[in-house]
Amino acid sequence: MGTGQHRVAVVTGASSGIGAATARRLAAEGFEVVLTARRTERIEELAKEIESQGGAARAITLDVTDRAAVDAFAAALGRIDVLVNNAGGAFGAESVEQGDPADWLAMYQVNVLGVLHMTQALLPGLRQSGDGTVLILSSTAALAAYEGGGGYVAAKHAAHTIAATLRLELVGEPIRVIEIAPGMVKSEGFAVTRFRGDEAKAAAVYQGVSQPLTSEDIADTVAWAITRPSHVNIDLLVVRPRAQA
Ligand code: NDP
């Protein structure tokens, strides 16, 4: 349960991977973390874990692609200081020629419209904070194309331009806009979701990168960027494994 004494950070997609690691890390930094995702059991367990270690956490089930649900979440939230737009993913991983339009739509909905819904709904609260931060987890796929990246590359490029545009639109307001673009992260769910459990296909993409990043590597970066003095805006950080070209 929240105590009302902490700065409040909302993390989307906090049920696994980078989002879960970021939530743990921000709780350790003294934030009250609001854990959101569709898998209720996962975020409730994580909230309990954080509280058992002296942190403050709330778990609220939320699908970021559902605008009405996002609006209801925002209306009930109360204080917010940081929004970490982490929910996302790649589904299917095919060439442009072979990509399934249904996969493209699903990727657009979570990686682009999910960010839009959350950001629009929470900007009023972030303004009230007087020291707000919107953070977007994009990807190296947001900055360069790669073969087979297809719809994921397209969706993450859109997320990148949302971050850049929003930052310009908020110049002069007390809200920072930060983009973190990770390279390959061996997160809990990512390879499985992306390749629908096809280990051979996943291994082919991780080829040559014997040591991908961990979710904790990205959580560290997120925490560092957020905890800079409030007049310092870290626009964009690209974090990749040393072995990734
Ligand atoms: P995971 O698959 O482990 O985590 C994805 C998270 O997003 C889950 O918690 C999932 O929760 C949540 N999510 C998915 N769809 C929705 C939705 N509609 N509403 C709410 N939550 C949703 O992957 P990662 O931790 O690796 O990915 C986190 C972010 O980092 C993503 O944006 C991804 O694109 C990005 N990224 C990942 C990289 C990697 O190599 N792993 C590299 C670069 C960027 P639930 O299913 O419970 O809703």
Coordinates of C-alpha atoms and ligand atoms in Angstrom, one line a residue:
M1 CA 0.0 0.0 0.0
G2 CA 1.2 3.5 -0.7
T3 CA 1.9 5.9 2.2
G4 CA 1.5 9.1 0.3
Q5 CA 5.0 10.2 1.3
H6 CA 6.9 9.1 -1.7
R7 CA 7.4 10.3 -5.2
V8 CA 5.2 8.0 -7.4
A9 CA 6.4 6.1 -10.5
V10 CA 4.0 4.3 -12.8
V11 CA 5.7 1.4 -14.7
T12 CA 3.8 -0.2 -17.5
G13 CA 4.6 -3.9 -18.3
A14 CA 5.8 -4.4 -14.8
S15 CA 5.0 -8.1 -14.8
S16 CA 8.2 -9.3 -16.4
G17 CA 11.6 -8.4 -17.9
I18 CA 12.7 -4.8 -18.0
G19 CA 9.5 -3.5 -16.4
A20 CA 9.8 -5.7 -13.4
A21 CA 13.5 -5.0 -12.9
T22 CA 12.8 -1.2 -13.3
A23 CA 10.0 -1.4 -10.7
R24 CA 12.3 -3.1 -8.2
R25 CA 15.1 -0.6 -8.8
L26 CA 12.8 2.5 -8.5
A27 CA 11.3 1.1 -5.3
A28 CA 14.9 0.8 -4.0
E29 CA 15.5 4.4 -5.0
G30 CA 12.6 5.4 -2.7
F31 CA 9.8 5.8 -5.2
E32 CA 6.3 4.4 -4.6
V33 CA 5.9 2.2 -7.6
V34 CA 2.6 1.6 -9.3
L35 CA 2.9 -1.7 -11.1
T36 CA 0.7 -2.2 -14.2
A37 CA 0.3 -5.0 -16.7
R38 CA -2.4 -7.5 -17.8
R39 CA -1.1 -10.4 -15.7
T40 CA -2.5 -9.5 -12.3
E41 CA -1.0 -12.3 -10.3
R42 CA 2.5 -11.4 -11.5
I43 CA 2.3 -7.7 -10.5
E44 CA 0.6 -8.5 -7.2
E45 CA 3.4 -10.9 -6.3
L46 CA 6.0 -8.3 -7.2
A47 CA 4.2 -5.7 -5.1
K48 CA 4.3 -8.1 -2.1
E49 CA 8.0 -8.7 -2.7
I50 CA 8.8 -5.0 -2.9
E51 CA 6.8 -4.3 0.3
S52 CA 8.5 -7.2 2.1
Q53 CA 11.8 -5.4 1.5
G54 CA 10.5 -2.1 2.9
G55 CA 9.4 -0.5 -0.4
A56 CA 6.1 0.9 -1.4
A57 CA 4.1 -0.6 -4.3
R58 CA 0.6 -0.9 -5.7
A59 CA -0.4 -3.4 -8.4
I60 CA -3.1 -2.3 -10.8
T61 CA -4.2 -4.5 -13.7
L62 CA -4.1 -2.5 -17.0
D63 CA -4.0 -3.1 -20.7
V64 CA -2.4 0.0 -22.2
T65 CA -4.1 -0.6 -25.5
D66 CA -7.5 -0.1 -23.9
R67 CA -8.1 3.7 -23.8
A68 CA -11.1 3.6 -21.6
A69 CA -9.2 1.5 -19.0
V70 CA -6.2 3.8 -19.2
D71 CA -8.5 6.9 -18.6
A72 CA -10.1 5.1 -15.6
F73 CA -6.7 4.2 -14.2
A74 CA -5.5 7.8 -14.5
A75 CA -8.7 9.2 -12.8
A76 CA -8.2 6.9 -9.8
L77 CA -4.4 7.2 -9.5
G78 CA -3.7 10.4 -7.5
R79 CA -0.2 11.6 -7.4
I80 CA 2.2 10.8 -10.2
D81 CA 5.8 12.0 -10.8
V82 CA 7.2 9.5 -13.2
L83 CA 5.7 7.5 -16.1
V84 CA 7.8 4.7 -17.5
N85 CA 6.3 3.6 -20.8
N86 CA 7.8 0.1 -20.9
A87 CA 5.0 -2.2 -22.1
G88 CA 5.7 -3.4 -25.6
G89 CA 7.1 -6.1 -27.6
A90 CA 7.7 -7.7 -31.0
F91 CA 5.3 -10.3 -32.3
G92 CA 6.3 -12.5 -35.2
A93 CA 9.6 -11.4 -36.7
E94 CA 9.4 -11.4 -40.4
S95 CA 10.5 -9.6 -43.4
V96 CA 8.3 -6.8 -44.7
E97 CA 7.3 -9.1 -47.5
Q98 CA 6.2 -11.9 -45.2
G99 CA 5.0 -9.9 -42.2
D100 CA 1.4 -10.6 -41.0
P101 CA -0.6 -7.4 -40.9
A102 CA -2.3 -8.6 -37.7
D103 CA 1.2 -8.7 -36.1
W104 CA 1.9 -5.2 -37.4
L105 CA -1.3 -3.9 -35.9
A106 CA -0.7 -5.6 -32.5
M107 CA 2.8 -4.1 -32.4
Y108 CA 1.5 -0.7 -33.3
Q109 CA -1.2 -0.9 -30.7
V110 CA 1.1 -1.7 -27.7
N111 CA 4.3 0.1 -28.7
V112 CA 2.8 3.2 -30.2
L113 CA -0.9 3.7 -29.1
G114 CA -0.1 2.3 -25.6
V115 CA 2.5 5.0 -25.2
L116 CA 0.1 7.6 -26.5
H117 CA -2.8 6.5 -24.3
M118 CA -0.7 6.5 -21.1
T119 CA 1.1 9.8 -21.9
Q120 CA -2.1 11.7 -22.8
A121 CA -3.9 10.4 -19.7
L122 CA -1.1 11.1 -17.2
L123 CA 0.3 14.4 -18.5
P124 CA -2.2 16.5 -16.3
G125 CA -0.9 14.6 -13.2
L126 CA 2.7 15.0 -14.3
R127 CA 2.2 18.7 -14.6
Q128 CA 0.7 18.9 -11.1
S129 CA 3.8 17.1 -9.8
G130 CA 5.9 20.2 -10.7
D131 CA 8.8 17.8 -11.5
G132 CA 7.4 15.2 -13.8
T133 CA 9.2 12.7 -16.1
V134 CA 7.9 10.7 -19.1
L135 CA 10.2 7.9 -20.0
I136 CA 9.8 5.8 -23.2
L137 CA 11.6 2.5 -23.6
S138 CA 12.2 2.3 -27.4
S139 CA 14.9 0.1 -28.9
T140 CA 17.9 0.2 -31.2
A141 CA 15.2 -0.8 -33.6
A142 CA 13.9 2.7 -33.1
L143 CA 17.0 4.2 -34.7
A144 CA 18.0 1.8 -37.5
A145 CA 16.4 -0.9 -39.6
Y146 CA 17.5 -4.5 -39.6
E147 CA 16.4 -7.4 -41.7
G148 CA 13.4 -9.2 -40.3
G149 CA 12.7 -6.3 -38.0
G150 CA 9.6 -5.4 -40.1
G151 CA 6.7 -4.1 -38.0
Y152 CA 8.8 -3.8 -34.8
V153 CA 11.2 -1.5 -36.5
A154 CA 8.3 0.6 -37.8
A155 CA 6.5 0.7 -34.4
K156 CA 9.7 1.6 -32.4
H157 CA 10.6 4.3 -34.9
A158 CA 7.2 5.8 -34.2
A159 CA 7.8 5.6 -30.4
H160 CA 11.1 7.4 -31.0
T161 CA 9.5 10.2 -32.8
I162 CA 6.8 10.5 -30.1
A163 CA 9.5 11.0 -27.5
A164 CA 11.3 13.7 -29.6
T165 CA 8.1 15.5 -30.5
L166 CA 6.7 15.4 -27.0
R167 CA 10.0 16.8 -25.6
L168 CA 9.7 19.8 -27.9
E169 CA 6.1 20.3 -27.1
L170 CA 6.8 20.4 -23.3
V171 CA 9.8 22.7 -23.4
G172 CA 9.1 25.4 -20.7
E173 CA 7.0 23.0 -18.7
P174 CA 8.2 21.1 -15.6
I175 CA 8.2 17.7 -17.3
R176 CA 11.2 15.9 -18.7
V177 CA 11.0 13.5 -21.6
I178 CA 13.6 10.7 -21.7
E179 CA 14.1 7.9 -24.3
I180 CA 16.1 4.8 -23.5
A181 CA 16.9 2.6 -26.5
P182 CA 18.2 -0.8 -25.5
G183 CA 19.9 -3.3 -27.8
M184 CA 19.5 -7.0 -27.2
V185 CA 18.2 -7.8 -23.7
K186 CA 17.8 -11.3 -22.6
S187 CA 14.6 -10.5 -20.7
E188 CA 12.3 -13.1 -19.3
G189 CA 9.6 -12.9 -22.0
F190 CA 10.9 -11.1 -25.0
A191 CA 12.5 -13.8 -27.1
V192 CA 9.6 -16.2 -26.3
T193 CA 6.9 -13.7 -27.3
R194 CA 8.7 -12.5 -30.3
F195 CA 9.5 -15.9 -31.8
R196 CA 6.4 -17.6 -30.3
G197 CA 8.6 -20.0 -28.5
D198 CA 10.7 -20.9 -31.6
E199 CA 14.1 -21.3 -29.8
A200 CA 16.0 -21.8 -33.0
K201 CA 14.7 -18.5 -34.5
A202 CA 15.5 -16.7 -31.3
A203 CA 19.0 -18.1 -31.2
A204 CA 19.6 -17.0 -34.8
V205 CA 18.9 -13.4 -33.8
Y206 CA 21.0 -13.6 -30.7
Q207 CA 23.8 -15.0 -32.8
G208 CA 27.2 -13.5 -32.1
V209 CA 26.0 -11.8 -29.0
S210 CA 27.2 -14.2 -26.4
Q211 CA 26.3 -11.8 -23.5
P212 CA 23.2 -9.8 -24.1
L213 CA 22.1 -7.2 -21.7
T214 CA 20.1 -8.1 -18.6
S215 CA 16.8 -6.4 -17.6
E216 CA 18.8 -5.1 -14.6
D217 CA 21.3 -3.3 -16.9
I218 CA 18.4 -1.4 -18.4
A219 CA 16.7 -0.8 -15.0
D220 CA 20.1 0.8 -13.9
T221 CA 20.0 3.1 -16.9
V222 CA 16.4 4.1 -16.3
A223 CA 17.0 4.8 -12.7
W224 CA 20.1 6.9 -13.5
A225 CA 18.4 9.0 -16.1
I226 CA 15.4 9.7 -13.9
T227 CA 17.4 10.6 -10.8
R228 CA 19.5 13.4 -12.5
P229 CA 18.7 16.9 -11.2
S230 CA 15.3 18.1 -12.5
H231 CA 16.8 20.7 -14.8
V232 CA 18.8 17.9 -16.6
N233 CA 16.9 16.2 -19.5
I234 CA 18.6 13.1 -20.8
D235 CA 17.0 13.0 -24.3
L236 CA 18.2 9.7 -25.5
L237 CA 20.4 6.9 -24.3
V238 CA 21.4 4.0 -26.5
V239 CA 22.5 0.9 -24.5
R240 CA 23.7 -2.1 -26.3
P241 CA 25.7 -5.3 -25.5
R242 CA 29.4 -4.7 -26.3
A243 CA 29.1 -7.6 -28.9
Q244 CA 26.1 -6.2 -30.7
A245 CA 27.0 -4.4 -34.0
Ligands
NDP1 P1 8.8 -8.8 -21.8 O1 8.1 -9.6 -22.8 O2 9.5 -9.5 -20.7 O3 7.9 -7.7 -21.1 C1 6.9 -7.0 -21.8 C2 5.9 -6.4 -20.8 O4 5.0 -5.7 -21.5 C3 5.2 -7.5 -20.0 O5 5.3 -7.1 -18.6 C4 3.8 -7.4 -20.5 O6 2.9 -7.7 -19.5 C5 3.7 -6.0 -21.0 N1 2.6 -5.8 -22.0 C6 2.6 -6.3 -23.2 N2 1.4 -5.9 -23.8 C7 0.8 -5.1 -22.9 C8 -0.4 -4.4 -22.9 N3 -1.3 -4.5 -24.0 N4 -0.8 -3.7 -21.8 C9 0.0 -3.7 -20.7 N5 1.2 -4.4 -20.7 C10 1.6 -5.1 -21.7 O7 9.8 -7.9 -22.7 P2 11.0 -6.9 -22.3 O8 11.1 -6.7 -20.8 O9 12.2 -7.3 -23.0 O10 10.4 -5.6 -23.0 C11 10.1 -4.4 -22.3 C12 10.2 -3.2 -23.3 O11 11.5 -3.1 -23.8 C13 9.3 -3.4 -24.6 O12 8.8 -2.1 -24.9 C14 10.3 -3.8 -25.6 O13 9.9 -3.5 -26.9 C15 11.6 -3.0 -25.2 N6 12.8 -3.6 -25.7 C16 13.2 -4.9 -25.4 C17 14.4 -5.3 -25.9 C18 14.9 -6.8 -25.7 O14 15.8 -7.2 -26.4 N7 14.3 -7.5 -24.8 C19 15.3 -4.5 -26.7 C20 14.8 -3.1 -26.8 C21 13.7 -2.7 -26.3 P3 1.5 -8.5 -19.5 O15 1.7 -9.6 -20.6 O16 1.3 -9.0 -18.1 O17 0.5 -7.5 -19.9

